[in-house]
Amino acid sequence: MQIKTVEQYVDTYRKSVADPEGFWSEIAGHFIWKKPWEKVLQYDWDKPEFRWFEGGQLNITENCLDRHLDDKADRTAIIWEPNDPNEEARKITYRELHKEVSRFANVLKKQGISKGDRVCIYLPMIPELAIAVLACARIGAIHSVVFAGFSSKSLATRIDDATCKMLLTADGGYRGTKTIALKEIADKALEISETQSVEKVIVFKRTGQNVDMLEGRDIWWEEALEGASADCPVEVMEAEDPLFILYTSGSTGKPKGIIHTTGGYMVYTAYSFINVFQYNEGDIYWCTADIGWITGHSYIVYGPLLAGATTMMFEGVPTFPDAGRFWQIVEKYKVNQFYTAPTAIRALMKYPLELVQRSDLSSLRVIGTVGEPINEEAWVWYKKNIGNGEVPIIDTWWQTETGGILITTIPGVLHDEPTYAGLPLPGVQPMLFDEMGEEVEGFPSEGRLGIKFPWPSITRGIWGDQERYKRTYFSFENRYFTGDGALRNKRGYYRITGRVDDVIIVSGHNLGTAPIEDVIDDHPLVVETAIVGFPHDVKGNALYAFIILKQNVDEEDELALEINRLIAKKIGPIAKCDKIQFVPGLPKTRSGKIMRRILRKIAAGETSDFGDISTLLNPEVVEKIIQKNSAL
Ligand code: PRX
């Protein structure tokens, strides 16, 4: 399965395009199936519908855990590094993980969960998070992990959308010097939940802080585990049974519950993990993401465990106790593959190099990034200082919806090139197209990025909204539309230039502008808001809100703080605006559409060259906004 040379890559890629079914069935054959599939792929772009390994039956945890018990039972599956370096780390072998997952799966069953039920997981980065995810998968419950930095309102929206029957949480969580009151946030979410679908809450004791336990609903994790058997036969799943739902922001409206199913997701995450990270037996692999995001699902939990790898989980933040923490952890465990986000690199490169140089990073063989474009300066710093000028960088492009990495440079096989993610993995057929939907051929070229053939882990839907699924990703014929723009250079390498819709990527997190605007518009003093992104040297992009008020206020700074508090409360701190400007009006077209193009330029600090603004209903407002902006 592992590609080692460029010739092999070219050859494998060619085969994967000429005979996709043959190609994927050979890879799928490496796994345990309870019943073999009858048809590798059936698809229909118009419906849209994608069915991989139809007729096949399996359980992904049998492949993540049971399969390794013969020869890897005593190998470390998970290394957990706590927030506080003075607390003891945990190492969990495959045998122990199998046991813990089975025990917790039995707890879920005992508490009334069965196949197809949705379980919401709102936990910090502790091993129990991975155990909970796998326990759900073992009994066929659909997990919906919500990042433990989200507010009670965001949590409630997600619980309601999927009508989750159970919530798994902790008393609190540690992040650097902060303690987050997770149970308190969860309680509030359950109070405001419209569906009131959650029947049971299981609470892990992490911080020991005081929490309220509601009799009949809330149970302590430890108590629930008492007497639970370590024997839990797997639930037999159809290849197309849903494995999980994971929410991601859209350009409008409520978050989208992206659905992934069992068979195709398993095959793709394992295949991509082994190739993209060139993982070899015994390697120590570390992805710094949170399991609350797709990166954590596919490349902390499923991909590595399917491959029998040793995967690390880090509870803390890169700057605690100091900004050399990542590098100390790399040295401590002799990490071979390190995978992080450009925003983390940009933040860390601002600190003195001594913080890097005091650690021995010579174990590193692959260093990667994901989540947003990595700018050349950060790429060069990463290569030189973390990669000793020679370790290959993998800039991996993919999305929550794609389930796994689609474009990158396989290390040791393809050359890395700053600002370019690289070439498609075998089985992935990217295309560029213009605004009319026409394919743009040749090199170099530019356009919107589409994928013109299904791959096994393509999302199968948006929970409860197949109409939106169709509209968002399949509005152009015979392809999946990514929402990104891209360039293709002479080598055929792709550079992702950014979103072409109203999603802004802040520190690697997808944020739709509309839901944040709605929160601001709910403030009694606000008439209308427009949010745009502007370049930020650490976050990549930051949010700039232009707000029209009902009346002038004396204390604008106070009001701006209040608005940000409101956003943090309703959505989460990650959605706070770096800049808030109160304006007399917003530039609008005659049809009433806000001209965001102009606001983006103003936010980026430009004072002229706004193109043709004569079609605006209110061109004078542009000058007023600029005047006030320069006075800021
Ligand atoms: O715009 C692209 C950007 O992140 C978006 C997907 O975000 P999300 O679903 O949260 O998944 C992030 C982790 C897979 C994409 O549409 N993006 C992701 N990776 C890259 C990237 N942009 C440029 N280069 C990347 N390597």
XYZ file of C-alpha atoms and ligand atoms in Angstrom:
658
model
C 0.000 0.000 0.000
C 2.898 2.406 0.611
C 4.264 4.343 -2.335
C 8.037 4.748 -2.121
C 9.202 6.208 -5.409
C 8.019 8.758 -7.910
C 7.703 6.014 -10.556
C 5.426 4.078 -8.224
C 3.373 7.198 -7.624
C 2.922 7.866 -11.342
C 2.095 4.249 -12.016
C -0.335 3.923 -9.081
C -2.020 7.193 -9.953
C -2.525 6.076 -13.552
C -4.053 2.795 -12.426
C -6.322 4.530 -9.934
C -7.781 6.665 -12.719
C -7.994 3.904 -15.314
C -9.637 1.431 -12.946
C -10.847 3.092 -9.741
C -12.859 0.086 -8.621
C -9.955 -2.316 -9.049
C -7.624 0.098 -7.316
C -9.805 0.650 -4.238
C -10.932 -2.933 -3.907
C -7.315 -4.061 -3.671
C -6.718 -1.613 -0.808
C -9.972 -2.510 0.932
C -8.865 -6.144 0.831
C -6.293 -5.382 3.538
C -9.017 -4.997 6.153
C -11.308 -7.333 8.075
C -14.789 -7.486 6.576
C -17.546 -9.518 8.149
C -18.998 -9.926 4.704
C -17.315 -8.918 1.417
C -18.794 -6.122 -0.689
C -20.757 -6.835 -3.842
C -20.105 -3.605 -5.694
C -17.098 -1.321 -5.117
C -18.712 1.917 -6.263
C -22.087 3.186 -7.313
C -22.566 6.888 -7.752
C -24.810 9.556 -9.161
C -23.648 13.197 -9.199
C -27.155 14.481 -9.898
C -28.923 12.941 -6.956
C -26.202 13.171 -5.434
C -25.379 9.736 -4.027
C -22.160 7.813 -3.448
C -22.063 4.225 -2.305
C -18.765 2.498 -1.687
C -18.349 -1.213 -0.936
C -22.087 -1.833 -1.119
C -23.138 -5.078 0.519
C -19.967 -5.208 2.609
C -20.247 -5.511 6.374
C -17.648 -4.552 8.950
C -16.881 -2.727 12.138
C -14.173 -0.077 12.003
C -13.040 -0.729 15.596
C -12.371 -4.361 14.822
C -9.907 -2.983 12.278
C -8.520 -0.344 14.646
C -8.170 -2.614 17.668
C -8.974 -6.355 17.516
C -6.960 -6.843 14.334
C -3.779 -5.703 16.097
C -4.122 -7.978 19.112
C -2.287 -10.852 17.445
C 0.982 -9.088 16.793
C 0.797 -5.606 18.328
C -1.079 -6.070 21.601
C 1.740 -4.621 23.689
C 2.591 -1.798 21.337
C 1.617 1.688 22.529
C -1.491 2.823 20.703
C -1.894 6.213 22.385
C 0.630 8.388 24.168
C -1.094 11.125 26.101
C 0.867 14.204 27.092
C -0.948 16.326 29.704
C -1.307 20.085 29.731
C 0.987 20.375 32.732
C 4.391 18.808 31.985
C 4.735 17.874 35.666
C 1.716 15.627 35.543
C 2.373 12.062 34.491
C 1.891 11.156 30.855
C -0.146 8.071 29.948
C 0.716 5.304 27.550
C -2.033 2.957 26.437
C -1.230 -0.252 24.587
C -3.447 -1.765 21.933
C -4.487 -4.438 24.425
C -5.478 -1.819 27.015
C -7.220 0.364 24.482
C -9.222 -2.593 23.221
C -10.260 -3.322 26.806
C -11.141 0.276 27.687
C -13.136 0.776 24.506
C -15.017 -2.477 25.063
C -15.807 -1.572 28.665
C -17.063 1.860 27.767
C -19.041 0.465 24.841
C -20.815 -1.769 27.350
C -21.525 1.300 29.505
C -23.117 3.054 26.538
C -25.310 0.039 25.876
C -26.307 -0.230 29.510
C -27.279 3.416 29.513
C -29.664 2.824 26.632
C -27.600 3.550 23.525
C -27.971 1.327 20.504
C -27.051 1.296 16.834
C -27.955 4.504 15.010
C -28.413 6.618 18.164
C -26.481 9.889 18.215
C -24.060 10.527 21.046
C -22.631 14.002 21.533
C -19.063 14.098 22.846
C -17.896 17.322 24.495
C -14.597 16.373 26.108
C -11.129 17.879 26.426
C -8.093 16.218 24.839
C -7.810 13.278 27.210
C -7.628 9.587 26.239
C -11.289 9.166 27.230
C -12.180 11.282 24.212
C -10.619 8.723 21.860
C -12.089 5.891 23.917
C -15.567 7.447 23.710
C -15.322 7.884 19.930
C -14.272 4.268 19.436
C -16.827 2.938 21.923
C -19.602 4.587 19.910
C -18.243 3.113 16.686
C -18.006 -0.320 18.295
C -21.741 -0.446 18.991
C -22.795 1.462 15.874
C -23.804 4.650 17.656
C -23.127 7.782 15.589
C -20.717 10.102 17.363
C -20.910 13.849 17.070
C -17.825 15.371 18.661
C -18.135 19.045 19.534
C -14.867 20.927 20.124
C -14.607 21.705 23.841
C -13.973 25.396 23.138
C -17.505 25.945 21.850
C -20.118 27.838 23.861
C -23.278 26.386 25.384
C -25.349 27.880 22.571
C -23.193 26.233 19.882
C -23.279 22.962 21.776
C -27.062 23.136 22.130
C -27.509 23.833 18.396
C -25.440 20.769 17.545
C -27.165 18.530 20.093
C -30.546 19.610 18.746
C -29.662 19.263 15.080
C -28.689 15.613 15.518
C -31.173 14.983 18.369
C -28.449 13.384 20.451
C -29.626 10.985 23.094
C -26.551 11.163 25.271
C -23.854 13.670 26.144
C -20.352 12.698 27.241
C -18.429 15.443 28.988
C -16.002 16.245 31.822
C -16.164 18.420 34.918
C -13.589 20.710 33.377
C -10.656 20.912 31.024
C -7.167 22.407 31.166
C -5.763 24.633 28.457
C -2.521 26.338 29.392
C -3.129 28.376 32.521
C -6.904 28.248 32.086
C -9.474 25.831 33.390
C -12.661 25.526 31.353
C -15.878 24.703 33.171
C -17.130 22.143 30.676
C -19.896 20.646 32.795
C -21.286 24.074 33.569
C -21.328 24.942 29.854
C -22.922 21.569 29.097
C -25.609 22.121 31.765
C -26.508 25.435 30.214
C -26.645 23.839 26.764
C -29.019 21.155 27.996
C -31.182 23.793 29.631
C -31.603 25.750 26.388
C -31.766 22.690 24.123
C -35.028 22.880 22.169
C -35.391 19.170 21.553
C -34.497 18.114 25.110
C -33.329 14.908 23.446
C -30.451 14.159 25.834
C -31.475 11.575 28.390
C -28.166 10.742 30.032
C -24.932 12.617 30.692
C -21.734 10.780 31.612
C -19.160 13.019 33.272
C -15.430 12.327 33.439
C -13.600 13.781 36.439
C -10.595 15.644 35.052
C -10.090 18.800 37.114
C -11.967 17.883 40.285
C -13.834 21.184 40.297
C -17.282 21.430 41.816
C -20.130 20.566 39.479
C -23.857 20.045 39.801
C -25.000 16.509 39.065
C -28.629 16.127 38.116
C -30.101 13.081 39.693
C -31.370 10.522 37.205
C -29.610 12.213 34.281
C -25.953 12.647 35.239
C -23.572 9.822 36.087
C -19.860 9.900 36.892
C -17.742 8.075 34.312
C -15.931 5.996 36.937
C -19.173 4.896 38.552
C -20.728 4.035 35.226
C -17.726 1.808 34.473
C -18.034 -0.201 37.679
C -18.562 -3.839 36.816
C -18.568 -3.180 33.056
C -17.326 -6.197 31.135
C -14.265 -5.903 28.893
C -15.939 -8.155 26.396
C -18.025 -6.321 23.838
C -18.573 -8.021 20.485
C -18.655 -5.520 17.643
C -21.908 -4.414 16.063
C -21.947 -5.474 12.431
C -22.285 -2.387 10.250
C -23.173 -1.979 6.605
C -20.393 -0.237 4.685
C -22.687 2.748 4.145
C -23.973 3.012 7.728
C -23.094 6.423 9.210
C -20.013 6.420 11.426
C -20.127 10.015 12.592
C -21.432 13.516 12.175
C -19.062 16.446 12.472
C -20.231 20.037 12.282
C -18.545 22.615 10.097
C -19.459 26.209 9.342
C -21.202 27.115 6.153
C -21.312 30.508 4.506
C -24.876 30.951 5.688
C -27.230 29.612 8.279
C -26.641 26.989 10.902
C -23.590 24.713 10.942
C -23.621 21.732 8.617
C -23.587 18.251 10.150
C -21.206 16.521 7.762
C -21.887 12.785 7.547
C -19.202 10.145 7.049
C -19.949 6.470 6.628
C -18.063 3.388 7.686
C -16.385 1.431 4.869
C -15.121 4.143 2.535
C -13.955 6.363 5.371
C -11.984 3.486 6.868
C -10.265 2.599 3.602
C -9.394 6.181 2.725
C -8.120 7.357 6.109
C -5.885 4.304 6.495
C -4.520 4.510 2.948
C -3.857 8.243 3.115
C -2.291 8.010 6.587
C 0.204 5.343 5.575
C 1.222 7.193 2.422
C 1.125 10.841 3.399
C 3.041 10.372 6.638
C 5.147 7.471 5.322
C 4.425 5.786 8.618
C 6.608 2.759 9.356
C 6.216 0.285 12.186
C 7.472 1.597 15.484
C 7.340 5.281 14.480
C 5.951 7.842 16.909
C 3.405 10.028 15.161
C 2.038 13.288 16.523
C -0.777 15.406 15.182
C -1.336 18.480 17.364
C -4.974 19.019 16.329
C -7.947 18.560 18.632
C -10.185 15.538 18.072
C -13.024 18.085 17.921
C -11.997 18.766 14.303
C -11.816 16.428 11.313
C -8.011 16.380 11.484
C -8.260 14.742 14.888
C -10.903 12.249 13.748
C -9.002 11.078 10.689
C -5.386 11.563 11.716
C -5.264 11.156 15.505
C -7.837 8.427 15.938
C -8.940 6.433 12.909
C -6.091 6.607 10.353
C -3.245 5.910 12.802
C -5.077 3.198 14.744
C -6.122 1.460 11.536
C -2.426 1.391 10.653
C -1.441 0.026 14.083
C 0.527 3.200 14.753
C 1.520 4.936 17.970
C -0.450 8.182 17.957
C -0.006 11.055 20.386
C -2.652 13.184 22.039
C -1.654 16.507 23.574
C -3.985 18.136 26.046
C -2.372 21.562 26.213
C -1.438 24.552 24.076
C 1.811 25.319 22.221
C 2.765 28.211 24.502
C 2.446 26.612 27.943
C 4.537 26.588 30.080
C 6.481 28.331 27.309
C 6.569 28.553 23.536
C 9.075 25.706 23.294
C 6.566 23.088 24.486
C 5.980 21.446 21.088
C 9.703 20.986 20.548
C 10.250 19.575 24.007
C 7.521 17.041 23.401
C 9.110 16.082 20.063
C 12.387 15.450 21.886
C 10.756 13.673 24.836
C 9.054 11.041 22.669
C 11.393 11.153 19.659
C 8.516 12.023 17.384
C 9.013 10.943 13.768
C 6.025 12.586 12.068
C 4.816 15.949 13.297
C 1.617 17.485 11.933
C 0.341 20.931 12.922
C -1.358 24.090 11.644
C 0.233 27.102 9.921
C -1.229 29.391 12.581
C 0.739 27.536 15.281
C 3.945 27.903 13.278
C 3.328 31.610 12.720
C 2.711 32.096 16.432
C 5.818 30.141 17.483
C 8.206 31.736 14.996
C 7.774 35.044 16.832
C 9.618 33.688 19.880
C 13.410 33.478 20.321
C 14.995 30.592 18.448
C 16.570 29.309 21.664
C 13.188 27.799 22.463
C 13.578 25.579 19.411
C 17.305 25.022 19.662
C 17.262 23.707 23.200
C 15.429 20.578 21.973
C 16.813 17.758 19.875
C 14.552 17.470 16.858
C 16.656 14.965 14.957
C 14.000 12.242 15.192
C 11.722 14.126 12.772
C 11.325 12.597 9.321
C 8.164 14.338 8.107
C 6.710 17.694 9.167
C 3.264 18.704 8.029
C 0.638 21.413 8.048
C -3.084 21.557 7.473
C -6.063 23.859 7.690
C -5.142 26.927 5.677
C -2.536 28.067 3.189
C 0.953 28.246 4.667
C 2.717 31.439 3.642
C 6.255 31.252 2.307
C 7.877 32.904 5.336
C 6.351 30.400 7.745
C 7.179 27.507 5.390
C 10.844 28.550 5.179
C 11.083 29.007 8.956
C 9.495 25.586 9.536
C 11.801 23.856 7.068
C 14.960 25.534 8.362
C 14.409 25.486 12.093
C 12.198 22.485 12.704
C 13.202 20.421 9.695
C 16.914 21.244 9.867
C 16.682 22.405 6.264
C 16.113 18.886 4.979
C 13.034 17.219 6.436
C 10.244 17.183 3.842
C 7.279 19.434 4.532
C 3.827 18.179 3.646
C 1.289 20.934 3.096
C -1.873 18.824 3.143
C -5.030 20.146 1.551
C -8.385 18.662 2.492
C -11.676 19.451 4.256
C -14.128 18.128 6.827
C -16.198 17.025 3.844
C -13.397 15.121 2.117
C -12.746 12.936 5.180
C -9.061 12.615 4.360
C -6.101 14.384 2.733
C -6.587 14.748 -1.029
C -3.647 16.876 -2.172
C -0.075 16.973 -0.874
C 3.491 15.952 -1.735
C 4.140 12.411 -0.523
C 7.406 12.805 1.410
C 10.479 11.199 -0.076
C 8.501 10.704 -3.289
C 7.503 14.187 -4.469
C 9.427 17.421 -3.848
C 7.899 19.945 -1.498
C 7.473 23.478 -2.793
C 6.567 26.477 -0.617
C 2.937 27.657 -0.895
C 1.960 24.656 -3.048
C 0.089 21.751 -1.469
C 1.178 19.524 -4.360
C -0.397 16.675 -6.287
C -3.490 14.524 -5.739
C -3.189 11.207 -3.943
C -4.027 8.147 -6.062
C -7.756 7.917 -6.604
C -8.254 11.686 -6.405
C -9.033 13.589 -9.616
C -8.924 17.360 -9.120
C -10.006 19.868 -11.764
C -10.070 23.642 -12.108
C -13.074 25.383 -13.564
C -14.191 28.908 -14.373
C -17.254 30.824 -13.192
C -19.376 29.238 -15.892
C -18.389 25.781 -14.721
C -16.139 25.105 -17.742
C -13.041 23.071 -16.994
C -9.788 25.033 -17.275
C -7.152 22.732 -18.718
C -3.372 23.016 -18.889
C -0.579 24.493 -16.827
C -0.268 27.034 -15.419
C -3.897 27.806 -14.771
C -6.272 29.102 -12.173
C -9.859 28.530 -11.174
C -12.212 27.015 -8.691
C -11.196 23.663 -7.360
C -13.434 20.697 -8.028
C -12.981 16.925 -7.811
C -14.344 15.073 -10.807
C -14.444 11.513 -9.548
C -15.712 10.225 -6.185
C -13.201 8.988 -3.618
C -14.175 6.613 -0.783
C -14.416 9.188 2.021
C -16.434 11.853 0.217
C -19.131 13.122 2.610
C -22.444 11.359 2.082
C -24.607 14.216 3.250
C -25.541 17.001 5.618
C -27.495 15.641 8.566
C -31.179 16.376 8.011
C -30.631 18.550 4.939
C -29.880 16.734 1.687
C -31.104 19.774 -0.264
C -28.361 21.894 1.230
C -25.857 19.100 0.555
C -26.749 19.179 -3.113
C -26.793 22.966 -3.331
C -23.484 23.452 -1.522
C -21.264 20.853 -3.168
C -22.923 19.676 -6.361
C -24.235 22.790 -8.061
C -21.820 22.249 -10.982
C -22.267 19.197 -13.193
C -20.472 15.932 -12.508
C -18.132 17.103 -9.794
C -17.718 17.909 -6.142
C -17.143 21.637 -5.583
C -14.730 22.421 -2.760
C -15.528 26.107 -2.223
C -11.811 26.867 -2.689
C -9.943 28.641 -5.433
C -6.629 27.240 -6.686
C -3.682 27.691 -9.025
C -1.941 24.883 -10.902
C 1.705 25.400 -11.845
C 3.821 23.856 -14.565
C 4.542 20.760 -12.519
C 0.826 20.254 -12.017
C 1.104 21.225 -8.350
C -1.923 22.885 -6.790
C -1.775 25.983 -4.627
C -4.951 26.687 -2.687
C -5.624 30.402 -2.807
C -8.501 30.491 -0.322
C -12.254 30.297 -0.056
C -14.404 31.682 -2.833
C -17.453 31.918 -0.554
C -18.190 33.790 2.684
C -16.288 31.364 4.871
C -13.229 32.892 6.525
C -10.442 30.708 7.888
C -9.185 32.138 11.175
C -6.302 30.264 12.817
C -7.294 27.271 10.739
C -10.913 27.327 11.900
C -13.708 27.698 9.411
C -15.985 30.560 10.306
C -19.080 31.482 8.337
C -19.699 35.226 8.458
C -23.504 35.056 8.485
C -23.969 33.357 11.878
C -21.605 35.862 13.546
C -23.378 38.768 11.871
C -26.657 37.403 13.183
C -25.325 37.404 16.745
C -24.205 41.033 16.438
C -27.472 42.049 14.798
C -29.318 40.717 17.835
C -27.759 43.435 19.987
C -30.438 46.073 20.724
C -28.246 48.951 19.497
C -27.311 47.345 16.171
C -29.033 47.882 12.830
C -26.842 45.904 10.462
C -23.452 44.212 10.325
C -21.044 43.031 7.668
C -18.032 40.921 8.543
C -15.048 40.383 6.293
C -11.628 38.833 6.759
C -8.340 40.737 6.713
C -4.769 39.408 6.688
C -3.306 38.705 10.111
C 0.291 37.641 10.619
C -0.441 34.878 13.128
C -4.036 33.865 12.507
C -3.785 33.992 8.715
C -7.041 35.918 8.622
C -8.876 37.805 11.326
C -12.411 39.150 11.430
C -13.313 42.788 10.836
C -16.900 43.805 11.654
C -18.482 46.903 10.153
C -21.522 47.778 12.225
C -24.301 50.318 11.759
C -25.768 51.502 15.071
C -29.243 52.827 15.772
C -27.709 55.844 17.475
C -24.233 57.159 18.240
C -22.729 55.999 21.504
C -20.053 57.733 23.565
C -18.257 54.616 24.656
C -17.569 52.806 21.389
C -14.721 50.749 22.851
C -16.971 49.522 25.643
C -19.642 48.542 23.129
C -17.093 46.724 20.966
C -15.997 44.695 23.996
C -19.603 43.925 24.827
C -20.222 42.711 21.275
C -17.203 40.428 21.428
C -18.390 39.035 24.749
C -21.717 38.309 23.122
C -20.028 36.476 20.238
C -17.891 34.444 22.660
C -20.983 33.481 24.592
C -23.193 32.609 21.633
C -20.627 31.007 19.326
C -17.275 30.700 21.089
C -14.142 32.797 21.633
C -12.708 31.729 18.255
C -15.366 33.828 16.499
C -14.462 37.122 18.222
C -13.719 40.048 15.885
C -10.225 41.558 16.005
C -11.559 44.855 14.714
C -14.952 46.411 15.119
C -15.776 49.644 13.366
C -19.048 51.519 13.782
C -20.018 53.005 10.450
C -22.752 55.312 9.173
C -23.687 52.895 6.383
C -22.502 49.903 4.366
C -21.667 50.087 0.649
C -24.551 48.475 -1.199
C -25.463 47.717 -4.779
C -28.754 48.986 -6.109
C -30.225 45.588 -5.483
C -29.296 45.943 -1.809
C -26.368 43.515 -1.749
C -23.457 44.517 0.460
C -20.296 45.031 -1.607
C -17.952 42.933 0.501
C -15.173 43.337 -2.037
C -14.877 46.993 -0.982
C -15.069 46.234 2.722
C -12.332 43.626 2.331
C -10.054 46.246 0.788
C -10.790 48.748 3.528
C -10.188 46.090 6.165
C -6.828 45.319 4.559
C -5.884 48.987 5.001
C -6.320 50.151 1.412
C -7.515 53.702 0.908
C -7.888 53.837 -2.880
C -8.372 51.597 -5.929
C -11.789 50.311 -5.099
C -12.604 49.675 -8.741
C -15.874 50.886 -10.119
C -18.058 52.073 -7.277
C -20.463 54.009 -9.463
C -22.975 51.198 -9.352
C -23.261 51.654 -5.609
C -26.421 53.006 -4.130
C -24.416 55.065 -1.646
C -20.841 55.652 -2.914
C -20.279 58.480 -0.391
C -20.335 55.998 2.460
C -17.045 54.453 1.296
C -15.169 57.700 1.934
C -16.742 58.042 5.370
C -15.754 54.522 6.374
C -12.160 55.085 5.212
C -11.896 58.368 7.123
C -13.015 56.746 10.293
C -10.842 53.692 9.667
C -7.683 55.793 9.367
C -8.604 57.564 12.590
C -8.827 54.245 14.430
O -10.025 26.513 2.445
C -9.455 25.236 2.670
C -8.694 25.245 3.967
O -9.563 24.745 4.953
C -10.834 24.431 4.371
C -11.422 23.220 5.052
O -11.614 23.489 6.424
P -12.085 22.353 7.422
O -13.268 21.662 6.856
O -12.208 22.986 8.752
O -10.908 21.320 7.431
C -9.666 21.726 7.881
C -8.792 20.514 8.092
C -8.798 19.532 6.998
C -10.524 24.205 2.923
O -11.673 24.372 2.127
N -7.509 24.390 3.914
C -7.346 23.193 4.511
N -6.093 22.734 4.281
C -5.469 23.653 3.510
C -6.377 24.708 3.272
N -6.049 25.765 2.515
C -4.814 25.794 1.994
N -3.894 24.840 2.183
C -4.170 23.747 2.933
N -3.234 22.826 3.126
